[in-house]
Coordinates of C-alpha atoms in Angstrom, one line a residue:
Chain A
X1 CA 52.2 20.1 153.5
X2 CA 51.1 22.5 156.3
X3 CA 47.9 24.6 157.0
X4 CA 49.7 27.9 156.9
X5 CA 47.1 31.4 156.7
X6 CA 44.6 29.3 155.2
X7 CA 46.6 27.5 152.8
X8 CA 48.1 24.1 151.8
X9 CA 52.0 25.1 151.6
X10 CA 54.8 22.9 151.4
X11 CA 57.6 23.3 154.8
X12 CA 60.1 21.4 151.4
X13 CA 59.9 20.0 148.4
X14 CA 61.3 16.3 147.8
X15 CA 64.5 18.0 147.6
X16 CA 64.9 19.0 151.7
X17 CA 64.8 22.3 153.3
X18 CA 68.7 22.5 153.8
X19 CA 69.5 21.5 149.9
X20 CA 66.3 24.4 149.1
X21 CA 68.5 26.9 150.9
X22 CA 71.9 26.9 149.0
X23 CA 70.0 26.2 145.5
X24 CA 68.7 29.3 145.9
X25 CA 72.3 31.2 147.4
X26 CA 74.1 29.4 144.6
X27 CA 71.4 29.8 141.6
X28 CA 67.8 29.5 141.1
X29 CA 64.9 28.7 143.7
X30 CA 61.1 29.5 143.0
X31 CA 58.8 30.4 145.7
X32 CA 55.2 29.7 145.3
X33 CA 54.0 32.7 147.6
X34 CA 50.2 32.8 146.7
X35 CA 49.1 33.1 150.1
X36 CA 50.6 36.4 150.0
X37 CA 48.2 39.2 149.8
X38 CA 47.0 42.4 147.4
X39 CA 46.0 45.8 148.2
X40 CA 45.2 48.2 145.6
X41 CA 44.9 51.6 146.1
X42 CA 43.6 54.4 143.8
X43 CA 41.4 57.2 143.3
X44 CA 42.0 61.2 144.1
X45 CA 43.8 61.2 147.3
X46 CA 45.1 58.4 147.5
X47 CA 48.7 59.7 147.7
X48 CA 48.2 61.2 150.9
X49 CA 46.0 58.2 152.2
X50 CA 48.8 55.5 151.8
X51 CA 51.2 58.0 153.1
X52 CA 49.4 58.7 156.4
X53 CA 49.1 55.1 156.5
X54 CA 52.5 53.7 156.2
X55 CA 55.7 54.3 157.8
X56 CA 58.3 54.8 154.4
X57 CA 58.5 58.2 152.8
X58 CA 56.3 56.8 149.8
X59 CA 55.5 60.5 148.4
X60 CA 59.1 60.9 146.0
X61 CA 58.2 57.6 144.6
X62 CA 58.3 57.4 141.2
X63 CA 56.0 55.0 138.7
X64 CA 57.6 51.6 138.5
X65 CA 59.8 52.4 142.3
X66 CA 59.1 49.8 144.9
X67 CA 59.9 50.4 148.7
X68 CA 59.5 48.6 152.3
X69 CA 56.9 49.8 154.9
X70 CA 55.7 49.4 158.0
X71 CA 52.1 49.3 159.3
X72 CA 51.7 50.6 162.7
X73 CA 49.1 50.9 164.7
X74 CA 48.1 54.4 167.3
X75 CA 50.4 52.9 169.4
X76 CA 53.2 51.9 167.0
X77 CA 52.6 48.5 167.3
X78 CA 53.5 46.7 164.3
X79 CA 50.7 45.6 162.6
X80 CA 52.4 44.0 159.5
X81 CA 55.2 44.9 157.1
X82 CA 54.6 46.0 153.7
X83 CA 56.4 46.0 149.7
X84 CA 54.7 49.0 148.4
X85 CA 54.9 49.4 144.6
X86 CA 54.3 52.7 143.0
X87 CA 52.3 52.1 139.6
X88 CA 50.4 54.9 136.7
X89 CA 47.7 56.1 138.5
X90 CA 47.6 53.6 141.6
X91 CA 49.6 52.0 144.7
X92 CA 50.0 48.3 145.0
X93 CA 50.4 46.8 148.5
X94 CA 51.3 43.3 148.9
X95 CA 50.6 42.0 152.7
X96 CA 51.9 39.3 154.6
X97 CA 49.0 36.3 154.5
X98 CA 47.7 36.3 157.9
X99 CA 47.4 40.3 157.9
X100 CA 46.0 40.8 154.7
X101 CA 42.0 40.9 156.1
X102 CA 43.1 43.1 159.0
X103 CA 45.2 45.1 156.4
X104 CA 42.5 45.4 154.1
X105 CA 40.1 46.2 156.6
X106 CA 42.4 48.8 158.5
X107 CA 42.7 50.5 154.7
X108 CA 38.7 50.3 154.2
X109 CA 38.0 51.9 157.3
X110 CA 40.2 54.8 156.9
X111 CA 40.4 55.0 153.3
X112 CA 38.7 59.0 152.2
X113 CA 35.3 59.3 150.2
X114 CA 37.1 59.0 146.5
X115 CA 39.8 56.4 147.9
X116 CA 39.2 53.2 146.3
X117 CA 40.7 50.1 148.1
X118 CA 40.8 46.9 146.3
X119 CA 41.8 42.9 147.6
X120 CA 43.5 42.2 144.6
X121 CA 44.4 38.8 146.0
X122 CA 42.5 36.2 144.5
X123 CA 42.8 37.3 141.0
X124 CA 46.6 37.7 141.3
X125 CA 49.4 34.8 141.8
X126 CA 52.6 35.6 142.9
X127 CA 55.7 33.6 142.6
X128 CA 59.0 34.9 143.8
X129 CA 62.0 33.7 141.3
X130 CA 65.7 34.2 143.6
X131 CA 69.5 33.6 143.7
X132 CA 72.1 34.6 141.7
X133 CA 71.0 33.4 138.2
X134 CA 67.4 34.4 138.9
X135 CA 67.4 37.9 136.5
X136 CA 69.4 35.6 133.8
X137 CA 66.5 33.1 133.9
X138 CA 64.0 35.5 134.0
X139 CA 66.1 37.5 130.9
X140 CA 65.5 34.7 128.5
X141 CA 62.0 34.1 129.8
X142 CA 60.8 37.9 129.2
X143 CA 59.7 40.3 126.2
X144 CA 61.2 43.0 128.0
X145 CA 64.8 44.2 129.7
X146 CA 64.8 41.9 133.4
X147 CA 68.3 42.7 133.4
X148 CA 68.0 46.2 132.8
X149 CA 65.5 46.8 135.9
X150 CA 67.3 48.4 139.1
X151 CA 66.5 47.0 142.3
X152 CA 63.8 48.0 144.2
X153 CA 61.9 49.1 140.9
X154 CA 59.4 47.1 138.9
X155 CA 58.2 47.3 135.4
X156 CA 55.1 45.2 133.3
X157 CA 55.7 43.0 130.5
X158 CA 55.4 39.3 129.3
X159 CA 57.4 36.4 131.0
X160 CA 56.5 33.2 128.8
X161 CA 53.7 34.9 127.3
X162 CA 52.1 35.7 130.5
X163 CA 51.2 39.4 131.3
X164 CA 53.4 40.0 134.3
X165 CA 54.3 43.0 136.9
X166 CA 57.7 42.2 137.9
X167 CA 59.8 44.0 140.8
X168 CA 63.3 43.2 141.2
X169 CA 62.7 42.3 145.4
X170 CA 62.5 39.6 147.5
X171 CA 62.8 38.3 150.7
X172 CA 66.2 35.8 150.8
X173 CA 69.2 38.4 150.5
X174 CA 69.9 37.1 146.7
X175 CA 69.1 39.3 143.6
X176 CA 65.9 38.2 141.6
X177 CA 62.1 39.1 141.6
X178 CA 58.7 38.9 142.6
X179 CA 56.3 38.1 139.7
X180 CA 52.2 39.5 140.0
X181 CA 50.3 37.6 137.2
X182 CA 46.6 36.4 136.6
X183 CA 45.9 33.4 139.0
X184 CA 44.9 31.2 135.9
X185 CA 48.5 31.4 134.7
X186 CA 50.4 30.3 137.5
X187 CA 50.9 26.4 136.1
X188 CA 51.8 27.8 133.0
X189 CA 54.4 30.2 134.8
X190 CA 55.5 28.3 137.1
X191 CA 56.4 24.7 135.1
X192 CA 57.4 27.2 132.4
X193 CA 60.0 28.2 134.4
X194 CA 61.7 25.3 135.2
X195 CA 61.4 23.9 131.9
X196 CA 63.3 26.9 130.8
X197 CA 66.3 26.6 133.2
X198 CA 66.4 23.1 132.9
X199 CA 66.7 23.2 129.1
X200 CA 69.3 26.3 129.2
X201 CA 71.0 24.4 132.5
X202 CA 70.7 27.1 135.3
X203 CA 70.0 24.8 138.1
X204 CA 66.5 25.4 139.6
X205 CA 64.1 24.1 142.5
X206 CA 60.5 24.9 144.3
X207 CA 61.6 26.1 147.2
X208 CA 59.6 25.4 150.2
X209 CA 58.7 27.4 153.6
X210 CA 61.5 25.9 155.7
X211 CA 64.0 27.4 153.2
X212 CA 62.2 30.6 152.7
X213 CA 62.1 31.2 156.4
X214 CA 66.3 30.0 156.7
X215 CA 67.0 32.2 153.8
X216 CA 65.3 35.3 155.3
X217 CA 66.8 34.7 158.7
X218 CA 70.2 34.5 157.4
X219 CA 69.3 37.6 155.5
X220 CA 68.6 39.4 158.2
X221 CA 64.7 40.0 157.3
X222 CA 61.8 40.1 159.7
X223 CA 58.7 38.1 159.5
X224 CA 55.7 39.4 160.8
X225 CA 54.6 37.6 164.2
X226 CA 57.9 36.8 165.5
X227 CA 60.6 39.6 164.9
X228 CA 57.8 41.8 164.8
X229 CA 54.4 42.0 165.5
X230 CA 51.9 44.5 167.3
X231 CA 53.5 44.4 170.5
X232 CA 56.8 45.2 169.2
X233 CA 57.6 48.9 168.7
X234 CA 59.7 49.0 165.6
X235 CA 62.6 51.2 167.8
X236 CA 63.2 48.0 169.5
X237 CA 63.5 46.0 166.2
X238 CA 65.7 48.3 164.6
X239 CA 63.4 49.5 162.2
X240 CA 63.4 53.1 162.8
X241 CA 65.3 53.6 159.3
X242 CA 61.3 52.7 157.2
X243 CA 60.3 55.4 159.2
X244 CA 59.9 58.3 157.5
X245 CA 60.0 60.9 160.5
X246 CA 59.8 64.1 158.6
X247 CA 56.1 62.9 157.6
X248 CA 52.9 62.6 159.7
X249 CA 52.1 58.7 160.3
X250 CA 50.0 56.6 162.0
X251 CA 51.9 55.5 165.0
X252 CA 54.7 58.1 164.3
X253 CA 54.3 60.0 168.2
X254 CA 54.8 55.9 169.5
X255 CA 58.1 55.8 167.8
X256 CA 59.5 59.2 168.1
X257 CA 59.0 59.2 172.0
X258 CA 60.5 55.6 172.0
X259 CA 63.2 56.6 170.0
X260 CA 63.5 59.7 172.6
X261 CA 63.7 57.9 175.8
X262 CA 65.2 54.8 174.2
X263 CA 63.9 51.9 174.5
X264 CA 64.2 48.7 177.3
X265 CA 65.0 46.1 175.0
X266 CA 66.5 45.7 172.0
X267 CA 66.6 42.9 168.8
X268 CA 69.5 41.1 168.5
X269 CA 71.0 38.1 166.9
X270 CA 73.0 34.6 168.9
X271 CA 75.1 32.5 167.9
X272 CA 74.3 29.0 169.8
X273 CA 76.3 26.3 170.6
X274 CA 74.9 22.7 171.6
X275 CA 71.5 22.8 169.9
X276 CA 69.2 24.1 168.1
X277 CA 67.6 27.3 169.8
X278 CA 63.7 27.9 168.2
X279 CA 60.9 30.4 168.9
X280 CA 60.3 30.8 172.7
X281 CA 62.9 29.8 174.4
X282 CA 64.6 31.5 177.1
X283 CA 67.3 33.7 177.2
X284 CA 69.4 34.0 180.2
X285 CA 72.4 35.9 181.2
X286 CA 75.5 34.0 182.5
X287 CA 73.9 33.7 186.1
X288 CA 71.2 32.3 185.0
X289 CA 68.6 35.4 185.5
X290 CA 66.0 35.5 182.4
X291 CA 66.8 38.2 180.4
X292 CA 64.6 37.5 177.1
X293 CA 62.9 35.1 174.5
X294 CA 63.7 33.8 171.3
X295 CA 61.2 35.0 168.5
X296 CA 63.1 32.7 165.8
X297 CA 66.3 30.3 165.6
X298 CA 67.0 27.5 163.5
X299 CA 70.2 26.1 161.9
X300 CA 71.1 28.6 159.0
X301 CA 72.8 26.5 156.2
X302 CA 75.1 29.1 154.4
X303 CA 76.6 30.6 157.5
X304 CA 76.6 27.0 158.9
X305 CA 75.4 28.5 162.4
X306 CA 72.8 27.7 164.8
X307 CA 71.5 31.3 165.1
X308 CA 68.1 32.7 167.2
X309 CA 66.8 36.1 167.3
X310 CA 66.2 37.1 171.1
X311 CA 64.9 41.0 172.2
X312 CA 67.1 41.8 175.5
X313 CA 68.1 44.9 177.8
X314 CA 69.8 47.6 175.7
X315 CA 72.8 46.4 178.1
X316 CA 73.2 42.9 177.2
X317 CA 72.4 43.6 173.1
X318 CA 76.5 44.7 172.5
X319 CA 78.1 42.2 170.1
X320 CA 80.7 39.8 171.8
X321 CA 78.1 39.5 175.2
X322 CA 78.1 36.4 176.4
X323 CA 74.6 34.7 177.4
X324 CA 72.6 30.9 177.6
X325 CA 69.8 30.0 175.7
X326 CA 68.4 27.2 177.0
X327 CA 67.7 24.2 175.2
X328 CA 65.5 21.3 176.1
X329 CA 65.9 22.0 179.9
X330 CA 69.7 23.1 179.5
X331 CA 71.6 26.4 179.3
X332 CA 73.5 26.5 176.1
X333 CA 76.7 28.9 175.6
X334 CA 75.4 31.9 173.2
X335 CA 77.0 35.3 172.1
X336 CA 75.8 37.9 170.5
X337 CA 76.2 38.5 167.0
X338 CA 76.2 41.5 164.1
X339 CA 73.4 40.6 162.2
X340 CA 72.9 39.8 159.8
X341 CA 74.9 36.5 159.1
X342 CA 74.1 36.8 155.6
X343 CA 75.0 39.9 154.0
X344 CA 72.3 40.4 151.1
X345 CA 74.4 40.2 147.5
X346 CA 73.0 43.8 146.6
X347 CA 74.2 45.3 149.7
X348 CA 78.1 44.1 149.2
Chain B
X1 CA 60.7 2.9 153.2
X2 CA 64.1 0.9 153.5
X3 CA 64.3 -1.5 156.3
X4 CA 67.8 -3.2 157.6
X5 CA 66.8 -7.2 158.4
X6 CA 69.3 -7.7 160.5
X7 CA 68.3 -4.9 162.9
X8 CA 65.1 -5.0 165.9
X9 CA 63.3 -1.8 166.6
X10 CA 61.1 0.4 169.0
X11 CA 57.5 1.7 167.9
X12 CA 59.2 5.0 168.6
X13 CA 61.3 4.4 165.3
X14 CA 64.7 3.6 166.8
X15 CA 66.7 0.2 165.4
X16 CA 69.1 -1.8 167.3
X17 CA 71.4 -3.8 165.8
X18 CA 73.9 -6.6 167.6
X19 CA 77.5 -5.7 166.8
X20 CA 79.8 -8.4 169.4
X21 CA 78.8 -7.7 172.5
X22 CA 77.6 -4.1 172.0
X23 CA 74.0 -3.0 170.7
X24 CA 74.6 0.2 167.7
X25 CA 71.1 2.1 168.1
X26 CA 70.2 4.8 165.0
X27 CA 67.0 5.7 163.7
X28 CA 64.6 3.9 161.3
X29 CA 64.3 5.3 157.2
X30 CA 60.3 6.0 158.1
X31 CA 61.6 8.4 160.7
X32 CA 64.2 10.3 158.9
X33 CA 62.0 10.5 155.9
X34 CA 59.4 12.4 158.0
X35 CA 61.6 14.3 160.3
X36 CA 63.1 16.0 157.1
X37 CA 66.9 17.4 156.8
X38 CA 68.7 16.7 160.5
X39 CA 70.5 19.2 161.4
X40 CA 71.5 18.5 165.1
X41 CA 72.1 15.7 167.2
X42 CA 72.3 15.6 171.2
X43 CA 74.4 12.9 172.3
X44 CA 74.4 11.2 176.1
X45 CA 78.0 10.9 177.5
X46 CA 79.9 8.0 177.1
X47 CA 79.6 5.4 180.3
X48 CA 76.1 7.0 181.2
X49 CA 74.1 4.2 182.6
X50 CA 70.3 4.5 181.0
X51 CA 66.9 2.1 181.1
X52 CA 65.2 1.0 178.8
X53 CA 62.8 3.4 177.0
X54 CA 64.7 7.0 178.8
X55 CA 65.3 9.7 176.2
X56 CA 69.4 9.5 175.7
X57 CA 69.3 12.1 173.5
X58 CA 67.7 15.0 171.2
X59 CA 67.6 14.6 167.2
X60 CA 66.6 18.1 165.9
X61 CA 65.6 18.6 162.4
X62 CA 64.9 21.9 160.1
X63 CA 60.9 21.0 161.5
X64 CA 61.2 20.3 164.9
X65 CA 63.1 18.2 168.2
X66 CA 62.4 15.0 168.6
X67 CA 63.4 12.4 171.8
X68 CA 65.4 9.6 171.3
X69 CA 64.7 6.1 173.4
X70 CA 66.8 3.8 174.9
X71 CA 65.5 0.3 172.9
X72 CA 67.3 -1.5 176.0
X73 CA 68.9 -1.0 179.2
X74 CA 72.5 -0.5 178.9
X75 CA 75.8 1.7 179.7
X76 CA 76.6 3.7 176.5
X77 CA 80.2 3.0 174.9
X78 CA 80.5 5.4 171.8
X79 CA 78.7 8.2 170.4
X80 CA 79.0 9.0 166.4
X81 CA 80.8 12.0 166.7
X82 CA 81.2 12.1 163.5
X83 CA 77.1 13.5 163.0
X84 CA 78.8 16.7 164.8
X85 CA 80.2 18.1 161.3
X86 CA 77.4 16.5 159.6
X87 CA 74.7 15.3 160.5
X88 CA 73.1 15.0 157.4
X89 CA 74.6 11.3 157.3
X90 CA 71.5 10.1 159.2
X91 CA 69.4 11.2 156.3
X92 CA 71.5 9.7 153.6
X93 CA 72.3 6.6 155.4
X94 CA 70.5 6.3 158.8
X95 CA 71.7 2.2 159.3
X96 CA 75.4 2.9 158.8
X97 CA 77.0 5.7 158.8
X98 CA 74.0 7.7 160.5
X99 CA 74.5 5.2 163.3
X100 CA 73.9 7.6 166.4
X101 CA 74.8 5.8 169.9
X102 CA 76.5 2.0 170.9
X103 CA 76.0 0.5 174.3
X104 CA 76.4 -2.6 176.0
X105 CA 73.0 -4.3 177.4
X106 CA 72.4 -4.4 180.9
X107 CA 69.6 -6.5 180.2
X108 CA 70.4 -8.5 176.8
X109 CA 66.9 -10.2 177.3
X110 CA 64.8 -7.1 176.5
X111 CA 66.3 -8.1 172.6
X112 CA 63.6 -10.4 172.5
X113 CA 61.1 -8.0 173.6
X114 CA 62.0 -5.6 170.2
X115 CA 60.1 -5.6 167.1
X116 CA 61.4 -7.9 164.1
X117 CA 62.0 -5.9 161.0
X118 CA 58.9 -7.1 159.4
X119 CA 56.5 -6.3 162.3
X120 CA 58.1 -2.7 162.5
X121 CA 57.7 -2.4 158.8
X122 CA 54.2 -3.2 159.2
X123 CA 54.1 -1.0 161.9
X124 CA 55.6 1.9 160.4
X125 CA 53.8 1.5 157.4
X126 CA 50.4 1.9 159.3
X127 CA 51.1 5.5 160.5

């Protein structure tokens, strides 16, 4: 167990971060992710509020559609990343953890008279069910159509008698879902779960943080504080596409004069040989000159790669260039790579 | 924690073992078990010459790098190059086939100097 945003969470589960990764590619993993956080938002204007806020076209969105988001802030820094779910009569925002009193105070502050902004976090438990027999599993386990539900979309309903809000996302590159329930049920959920799969013999695990941060590597998702964070502009992360630029947005002039001008370095994936590259390390060109930092790497067990995400010069970010990243004192042979290594299985 | 009898061992959780006249080195069960899944191993090259307690080598794991200690003075003679395609063998079976580095002693006397398997049980045990 590790402090992690104020919580207890597990980095893996008896069963060992590698093993945790290809459960969930091949079937089932469960992800206890109630560090995650809440926002509601409702009340007369608040349409135009979460739109001004946020960088995704959110205004088209239908009841029940669900849809990524950035948070910038005046200066398109990115202050966190966002799932926003478009519900009857209210938005719900679910944060990253160690954003979500910033987030919630960022909201407050510039929330209109009539805007009400709620922490909906400690009252709600969330638990994210993925892989590729996560919708079967969650098919026998609901009162309502799991399988039926499009991606990006949620709907409410009972999952083993418990009142649930389900959207069909996630955060590993498999199909499955994100469950929003009443905090007191989350045992009951949770054990209920892999009683069910184990009776009906879908092979399913807890999957732990180690996994969950492999899994969205691999997948080609950021995470907040490392492929970006307030000091990134989301040009430079490739993020321009959750910007809705046809909209006014906090941060919006930040990233349209980026995108203008272009930007000095870019995000981009390596392929390492000879060790295992990890957040911080440097980046250098075939010469030996530093040309950027790791923000992540780790072995990626699908792919079977020893991978790192590094910004660089708009010149070196071309897949096929050749650069170091060195290791424990020593330059190790990298090239850059397409990302991401893992294409999701809703995007083949 | 599993514990092989026959082998001595360093506080810093390496085992050696006396195979003829060459020392097989790994690490211990209480050190796989918390370094989690291994996923890399850096290996010294074969006739390197090393002391006594240097690093001769890296053992990465999904958590974190970890140095690897010399448990005597010697002139290293094989690597297990086997851990290359999978190092997962260290976790499944870290006092044979996770074996990571053999060397002949420059200094056979530092054997004595090594832990016996019961102290470094007790030893591991304690942290």
């Amino acid at each position: 167990m590790a402090p992690f945003a104020g919580y207890e969470m597990p980095i893996t589960y008896p069963t060992g971060a590698v093993e945790e990764h290809l459960i969930t590619r091949r079937s089932v993993g469960l992800f206890d992710i109630d560090h995650m956080g809440q926002i509601e938002v409702s009340g007369p204007g608040a349409d135009d509020f979460v739109s001004r806020l946020v960088t995704a076209k959110v205004l088209d969105m239908k009841d029940g559609d669900a849809r990524y988001s950035l948070l910038l802030d005046e200066k398109g820094g990115v202050t966190d990343d966002l799932f926003i779910y478009r519900l009857p009569g209210r938005w719900w925002i679910v944060v990253n953890a160690s954003n979500r009193e910033a987030d919630f105070a960022w909201f407050r502050k510039n929330a209109p008279s009539g805007v009400k902004v709620e922490d909906r976090s400690e009252d709600t438990y969330m638990i994210a069910v993925q892989g590729p027999r996560a919708i079967e599993l969650l098919g026998l386990a609901a009162d309502f159509d799991v399988p039926g539900m499009i991606r990006f979309t949620s709907a409410e309903g009972k999952l083993l008698g418990v009142p649930c809000l389900v959207g069909r996302t996630g955060y590993t590159g498999e199909d499955g879902a994100e469950l929003f329930f009443p905090a007191r049920e989350a045992r009951k959920l949770w054990e209920g779960l892999l009683d069910l799969a184990a009776e009906k013999g879908i092979e399913a695990a807890p999957i732990g943080l180690a996994a969950r941060d492999s899994l969205r590597f691999e997948a080609g998702m950021p995470l907040h504080g490392h492929e970006i964070s307030p000091s990134i502009n989301p040009v430079e992360a490739g993020f321009k596409w959750a910007c809705d630029l046809e909209k006014d947005f906090v941060g919006k002039k930040a990233v349209t004069d980026l995108a203008a001008t272009g930007p000095s370095r870019k995000l981009v994936g390596l392929d390492v040989t000879g060790g295992v590259p990890r957040e911080g390390y440097e980046v250098q060109d075939p010469d030996g000159k530093t040309v950027g930092l790791c923000v992540a790497g780790m072995f990626c067990p699908t792919v079977k790669k020893y991978a790192a995400n590094a910004f660089v010069a708009p010149e070196l970010s071309k897949a096929g260039t050749a650069l170091k990243v060195v290791i424990h004192g020593k330059p190790k042979d990298a090239v850059v790579v397409k990302r991401p290594l893992y294409v999701p299985a809703y995007r083949r | 924690m599993k514990i092989d009898a026959n082998a001595r061992y360093r506080t810093s959780h390496e085992w050696a073992r006396k195979e003829g006249s060459v020392i097989v080195t790994g690490i211990s069960d209480h050190a796989q078990e918390s370094l989690g899944d291994i996923v890399f191993v850096e290996f010294p090259e074969v006739g390197k010459t090393l002391k006594q307690g240097q690093t001769f080598g890296v053992i990465e794991s999904v958590k974190a790098a970890s140095d690897l200690y010399m448990p005597m003075s010697g002139t290293i003679t094989a690597v297990n190059e086997a851990l290359g395609g999978d190092p997962s063998a260290v976790n499944k079976d870290c006092y044979g086939a996770g074996w990571l580095i053999k060397f002949e002693p420059t200094s056979p006397a530092e054997w004595d100097g090594l832990l016996s398997a019961s102290d470094y049980e007790k030893e591991a045990a304690a942290h």
